[in-house]
XYZ file of C-alpha atoms in Angstrom:
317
model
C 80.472 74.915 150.317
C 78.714 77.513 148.559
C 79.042 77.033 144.419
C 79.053 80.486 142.681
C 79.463 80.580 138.879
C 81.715 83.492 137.914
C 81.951 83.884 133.613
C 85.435 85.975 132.932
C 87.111 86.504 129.935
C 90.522 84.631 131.444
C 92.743 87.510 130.787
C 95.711 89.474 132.480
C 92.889 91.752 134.059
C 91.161 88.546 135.698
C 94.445 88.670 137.974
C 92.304 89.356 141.488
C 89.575 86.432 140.505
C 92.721 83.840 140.112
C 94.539 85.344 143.300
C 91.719 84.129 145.070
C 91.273 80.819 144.051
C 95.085 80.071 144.545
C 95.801 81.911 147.628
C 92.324 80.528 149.363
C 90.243 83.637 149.498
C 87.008 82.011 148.120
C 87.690 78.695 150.141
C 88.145 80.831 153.484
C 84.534 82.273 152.788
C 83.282 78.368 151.864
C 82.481 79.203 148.719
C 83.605 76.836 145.326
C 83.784 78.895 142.151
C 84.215 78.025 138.879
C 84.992 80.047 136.284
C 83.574 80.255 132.475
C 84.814 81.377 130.133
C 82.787 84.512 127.383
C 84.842 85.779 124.397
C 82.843 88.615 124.779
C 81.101 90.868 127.197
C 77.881 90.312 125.708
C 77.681 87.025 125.521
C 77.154 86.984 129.069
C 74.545 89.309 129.341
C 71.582 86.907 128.922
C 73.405 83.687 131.449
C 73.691 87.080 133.897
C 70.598 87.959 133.590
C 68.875 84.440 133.500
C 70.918 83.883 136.654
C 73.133 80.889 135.123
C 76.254 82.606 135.737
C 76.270 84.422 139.419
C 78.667 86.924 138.646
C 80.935 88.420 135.260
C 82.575 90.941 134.243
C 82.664 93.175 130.676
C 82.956 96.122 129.233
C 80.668 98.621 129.797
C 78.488 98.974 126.310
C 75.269 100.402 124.993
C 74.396 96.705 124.609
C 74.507 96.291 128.322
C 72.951 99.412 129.440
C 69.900 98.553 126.970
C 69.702 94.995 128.491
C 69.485 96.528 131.736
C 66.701 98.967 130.563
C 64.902 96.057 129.167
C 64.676 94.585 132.336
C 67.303 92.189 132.207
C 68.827 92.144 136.105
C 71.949 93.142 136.101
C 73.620 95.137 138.470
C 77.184 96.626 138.320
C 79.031 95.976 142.018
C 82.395 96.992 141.902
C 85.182 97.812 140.237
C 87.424 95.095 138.300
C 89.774 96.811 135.881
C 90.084 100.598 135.222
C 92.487 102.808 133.128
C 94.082 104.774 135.904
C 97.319 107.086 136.149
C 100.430 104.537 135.298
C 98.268 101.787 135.130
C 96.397 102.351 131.696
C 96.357 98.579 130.088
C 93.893 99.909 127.641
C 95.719 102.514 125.639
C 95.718 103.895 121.744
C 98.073 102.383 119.738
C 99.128 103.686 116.190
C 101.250 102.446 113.283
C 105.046 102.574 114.283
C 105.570 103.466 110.310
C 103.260 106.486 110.442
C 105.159 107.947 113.653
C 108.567 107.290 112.692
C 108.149 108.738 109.074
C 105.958 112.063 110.972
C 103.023 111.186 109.077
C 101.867 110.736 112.671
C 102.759 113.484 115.473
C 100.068 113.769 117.207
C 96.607 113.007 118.276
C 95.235 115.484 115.873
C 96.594 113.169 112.933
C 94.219 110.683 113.843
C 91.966 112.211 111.479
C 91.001 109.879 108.608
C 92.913 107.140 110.176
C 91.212 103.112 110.193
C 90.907 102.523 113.984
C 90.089 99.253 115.369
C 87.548 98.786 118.257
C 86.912 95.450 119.582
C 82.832 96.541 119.003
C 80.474 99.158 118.288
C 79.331 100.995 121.330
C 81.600 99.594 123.638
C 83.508 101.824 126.095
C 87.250 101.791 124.323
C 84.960 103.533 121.462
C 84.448 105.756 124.492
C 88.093 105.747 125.067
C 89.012 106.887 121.655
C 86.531 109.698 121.511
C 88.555 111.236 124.666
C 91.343 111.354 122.222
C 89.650 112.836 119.699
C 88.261 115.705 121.824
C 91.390 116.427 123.254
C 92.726 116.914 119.837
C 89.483 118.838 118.871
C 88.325 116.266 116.914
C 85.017 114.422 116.764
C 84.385 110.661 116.566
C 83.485 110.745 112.945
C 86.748 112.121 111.646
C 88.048 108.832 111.785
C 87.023 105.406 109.868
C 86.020 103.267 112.556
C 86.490 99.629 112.162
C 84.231 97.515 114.768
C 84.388 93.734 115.939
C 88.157 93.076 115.694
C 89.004 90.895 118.602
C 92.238 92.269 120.575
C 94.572 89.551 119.904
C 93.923 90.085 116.179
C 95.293 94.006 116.534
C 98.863 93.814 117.060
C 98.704 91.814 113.472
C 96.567 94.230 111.615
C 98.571 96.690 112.922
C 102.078 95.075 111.817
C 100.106 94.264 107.961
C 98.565 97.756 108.136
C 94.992 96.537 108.075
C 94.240 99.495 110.382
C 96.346 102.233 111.087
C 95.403 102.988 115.304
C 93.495 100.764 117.556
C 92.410 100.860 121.164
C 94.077 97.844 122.640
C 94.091 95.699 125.693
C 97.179 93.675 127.510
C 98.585 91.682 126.431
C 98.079 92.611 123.173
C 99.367 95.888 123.759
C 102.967 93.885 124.599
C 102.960 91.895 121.785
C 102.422 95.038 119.281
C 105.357 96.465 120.804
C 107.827 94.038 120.815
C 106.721 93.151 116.698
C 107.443 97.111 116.221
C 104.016 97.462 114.900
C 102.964 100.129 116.937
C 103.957 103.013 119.527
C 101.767 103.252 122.295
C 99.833 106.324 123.478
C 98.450 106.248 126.971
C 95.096 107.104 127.674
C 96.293 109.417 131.092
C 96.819 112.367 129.228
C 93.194 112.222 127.146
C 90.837 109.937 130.057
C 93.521 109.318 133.151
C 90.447 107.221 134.860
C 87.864 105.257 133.334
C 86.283 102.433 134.373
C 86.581 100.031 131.809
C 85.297 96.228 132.805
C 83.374 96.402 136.285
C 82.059 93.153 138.287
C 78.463 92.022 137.571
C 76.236 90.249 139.841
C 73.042 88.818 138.118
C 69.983 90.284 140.308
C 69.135 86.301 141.054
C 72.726 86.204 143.135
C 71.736 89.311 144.839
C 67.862 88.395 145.777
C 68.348 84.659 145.996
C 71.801 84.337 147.569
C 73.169 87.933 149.583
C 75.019 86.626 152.184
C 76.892 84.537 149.761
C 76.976 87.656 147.270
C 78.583 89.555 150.325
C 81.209 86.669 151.121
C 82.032 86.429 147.503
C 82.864 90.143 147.623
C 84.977 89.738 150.497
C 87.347 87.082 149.419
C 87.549 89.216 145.951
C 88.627 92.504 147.698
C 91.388 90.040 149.266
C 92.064 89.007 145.870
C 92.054 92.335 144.692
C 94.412 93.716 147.303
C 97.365 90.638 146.568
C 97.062 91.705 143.078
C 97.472 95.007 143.776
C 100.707 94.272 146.043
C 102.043 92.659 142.851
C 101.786 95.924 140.927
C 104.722 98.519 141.141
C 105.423 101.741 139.138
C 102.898 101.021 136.271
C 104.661 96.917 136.701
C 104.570 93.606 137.615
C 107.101 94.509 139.845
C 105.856 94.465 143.060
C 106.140 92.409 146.853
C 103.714 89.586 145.126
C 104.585 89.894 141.247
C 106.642 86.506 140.916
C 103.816 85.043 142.929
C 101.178 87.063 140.694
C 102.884 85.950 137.343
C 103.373 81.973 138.388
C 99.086 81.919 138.954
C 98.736 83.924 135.552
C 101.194 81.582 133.634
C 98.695 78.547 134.704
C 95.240 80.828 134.454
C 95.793 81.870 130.940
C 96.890 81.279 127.207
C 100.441 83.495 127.426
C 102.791 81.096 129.104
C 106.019 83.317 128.599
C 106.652 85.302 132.133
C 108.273 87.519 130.192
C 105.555 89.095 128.979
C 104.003 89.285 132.103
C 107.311 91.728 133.280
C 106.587 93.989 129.960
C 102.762 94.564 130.243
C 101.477 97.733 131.845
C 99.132 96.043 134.404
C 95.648 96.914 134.630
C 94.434 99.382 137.635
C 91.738 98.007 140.114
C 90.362 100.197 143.357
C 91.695 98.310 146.701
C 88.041 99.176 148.168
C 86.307 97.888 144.846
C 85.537 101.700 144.518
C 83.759 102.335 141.120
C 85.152 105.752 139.692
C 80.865 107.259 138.584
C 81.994 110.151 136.289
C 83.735 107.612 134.639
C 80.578 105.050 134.348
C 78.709 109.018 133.230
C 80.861 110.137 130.573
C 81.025 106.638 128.942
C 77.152 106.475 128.864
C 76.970 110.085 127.915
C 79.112 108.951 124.414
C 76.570 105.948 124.023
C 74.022 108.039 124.444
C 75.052 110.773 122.445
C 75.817 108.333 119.223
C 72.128 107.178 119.685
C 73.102 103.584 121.011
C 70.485 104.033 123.305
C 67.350 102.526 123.746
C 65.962 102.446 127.584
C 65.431 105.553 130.019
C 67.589 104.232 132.560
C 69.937 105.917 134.259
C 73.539 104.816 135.136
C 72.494 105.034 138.989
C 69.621 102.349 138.388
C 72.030 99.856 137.360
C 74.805 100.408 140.306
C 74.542 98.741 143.857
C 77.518 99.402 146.158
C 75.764 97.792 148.875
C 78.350 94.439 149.226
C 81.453 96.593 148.700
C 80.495 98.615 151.730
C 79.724 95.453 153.706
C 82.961 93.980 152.899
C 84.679 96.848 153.937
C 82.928 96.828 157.267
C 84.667 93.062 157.479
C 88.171 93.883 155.951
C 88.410 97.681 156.725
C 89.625 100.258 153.977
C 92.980 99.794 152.177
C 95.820 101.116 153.578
């Protein structure tokens, strides 16, 4: 069998990678994957790039983008998890006390609020600059507080550390059920956004393509079962109490009832990436200066093994 080293955060939005280690995707294409494990998207820029990892996912980010321009090879593939209409796992959350008293009504009382991002120049800080503009506000009317891993929010939130946050699942949950925050979903500011594509390192793609392309196969299968688990914006689908029994042993949340509250992330069945998506979120970083290379968002994108796997599995139907 082929080994392929794929580095993943281990979260809810991992759901398609662990789909096809236990329903035999990777096996059927001979391939033996192991997973490790980043914190953080850019901690696996440099294994990705050095070609000790195969594949990854993360966040798009300045940081990434000026890796890339550096001449670190990197290329993104596919898509892995995306904000999309019912399925936004990545939304704005704000202090339950400010919206029950009416200090907060809407986005426009965002200004001079604390909001937590889990970095600088990542793309939720992207994601919250939607929301400002569609309240006709800029990024700088609020205080931006950067580096604040997710699982820390829903407890800043509940102490009042910050006041809003962009959040991920199941974080987003948690807040909720601690009535710390109300949740504000990012379809009516940015209804599509690509927010953590798949990565192959260039090494994987120039070294190893054919098993690049089967790797890309058996994760469009994987892709697909998760999707068949997902059900008006739910966990609620044909394959959710298969989906939840493989998260409950993938990751750190072990109650399944969680699993039935979280708003699931979206994924494309054909591994689509949505561009003006990838554009508008390296427009912001470019636009705040975060900058440093003169590439371009289409250097850095090869659809090449999506469309090869679809010529093997066919488009979604």
């Amino acid at each position: 069998m082929d080994s392929v080293k794929l580095g993943i955060p281990r979260t809810i939005s991992d759901a398609a990678f662990y789909a096809c280690v236990h329903k035999g995707y990777f096996k059927q294409q001979n391939l033996d994957v192991s997973f490790v494990t980043f914190q953080a998207g850019s901690q696996m820029v440099a294994p990705l790039g050095s070609g000790q990892v195969d594949a990854a996912t993360g966040g798009t980010s300045a940081g990434l983008y000026n890796a890339m321009a550096r001449g670190i090879d990197i290329k993104i593939v596919a898509d892995k998890s995306s904000n999309m209409p019912g399925y936004c796992y990545m939304p704005l959350m704000v202090r339950k006390d400010y919206v029950d008293s009416g200090r907060f009504k809407s986005l426009a009382d965002l200004k001079g609020l604390r909001v937590a991002e889990a970095g600088k120049g990542g793309c939720p800080g992207s994601t919250l600059n939607e929301a400002l503009k569609s309240a006709g506000l800029n990024y700088d009317d609020v205080s931006h507080v950067y580096n604040m891993p997710y699982p820390d929010m829903a407890a800043a939130l509940q102490n009042h550390a910050v006041d809003a946050a962009i959040v991920t699942e199941p974080t987003v949950t948690i807040a909720l059920a601690k009535g710390a925050a109300v949740r504000y979903s990012s379809d009516q500011f940015y209804p599509r956004q690509n927010v953590s594509p798949l990565l192959y390192s260039g090494h994987f793609i120039k070294d190893r393509p054919d098993v690049a392309r089967r790797f890309m196969i058996a994760y469009l299968q994987g892709v697909r079962f998760y999707r068949g688990a997902c059900k008006d914006g739910k966990l609620a689908g044909p394959n959710a109490d298969e989906m939840i029994d493989i998260l409950l042993k993938e990751t750190k949340v072990k109650d399944p009832a969680i699993y039935r509250a979280v708003t699931p992330n979206g994924c494309d069945p054909d591994g689509h990436l949505t561009m003006p998506s990838l554009e508008k979120d390296f427009a912001f970083f470019k636009d705040r200066d975060l900058l440093t290379g003169s590439i371009k968002v289409a250097d850095v994108v090869d659809t090449s093994f999506v469309e090869e796997a679809l010529k093997v599995l066919g488009t979604h139907k």
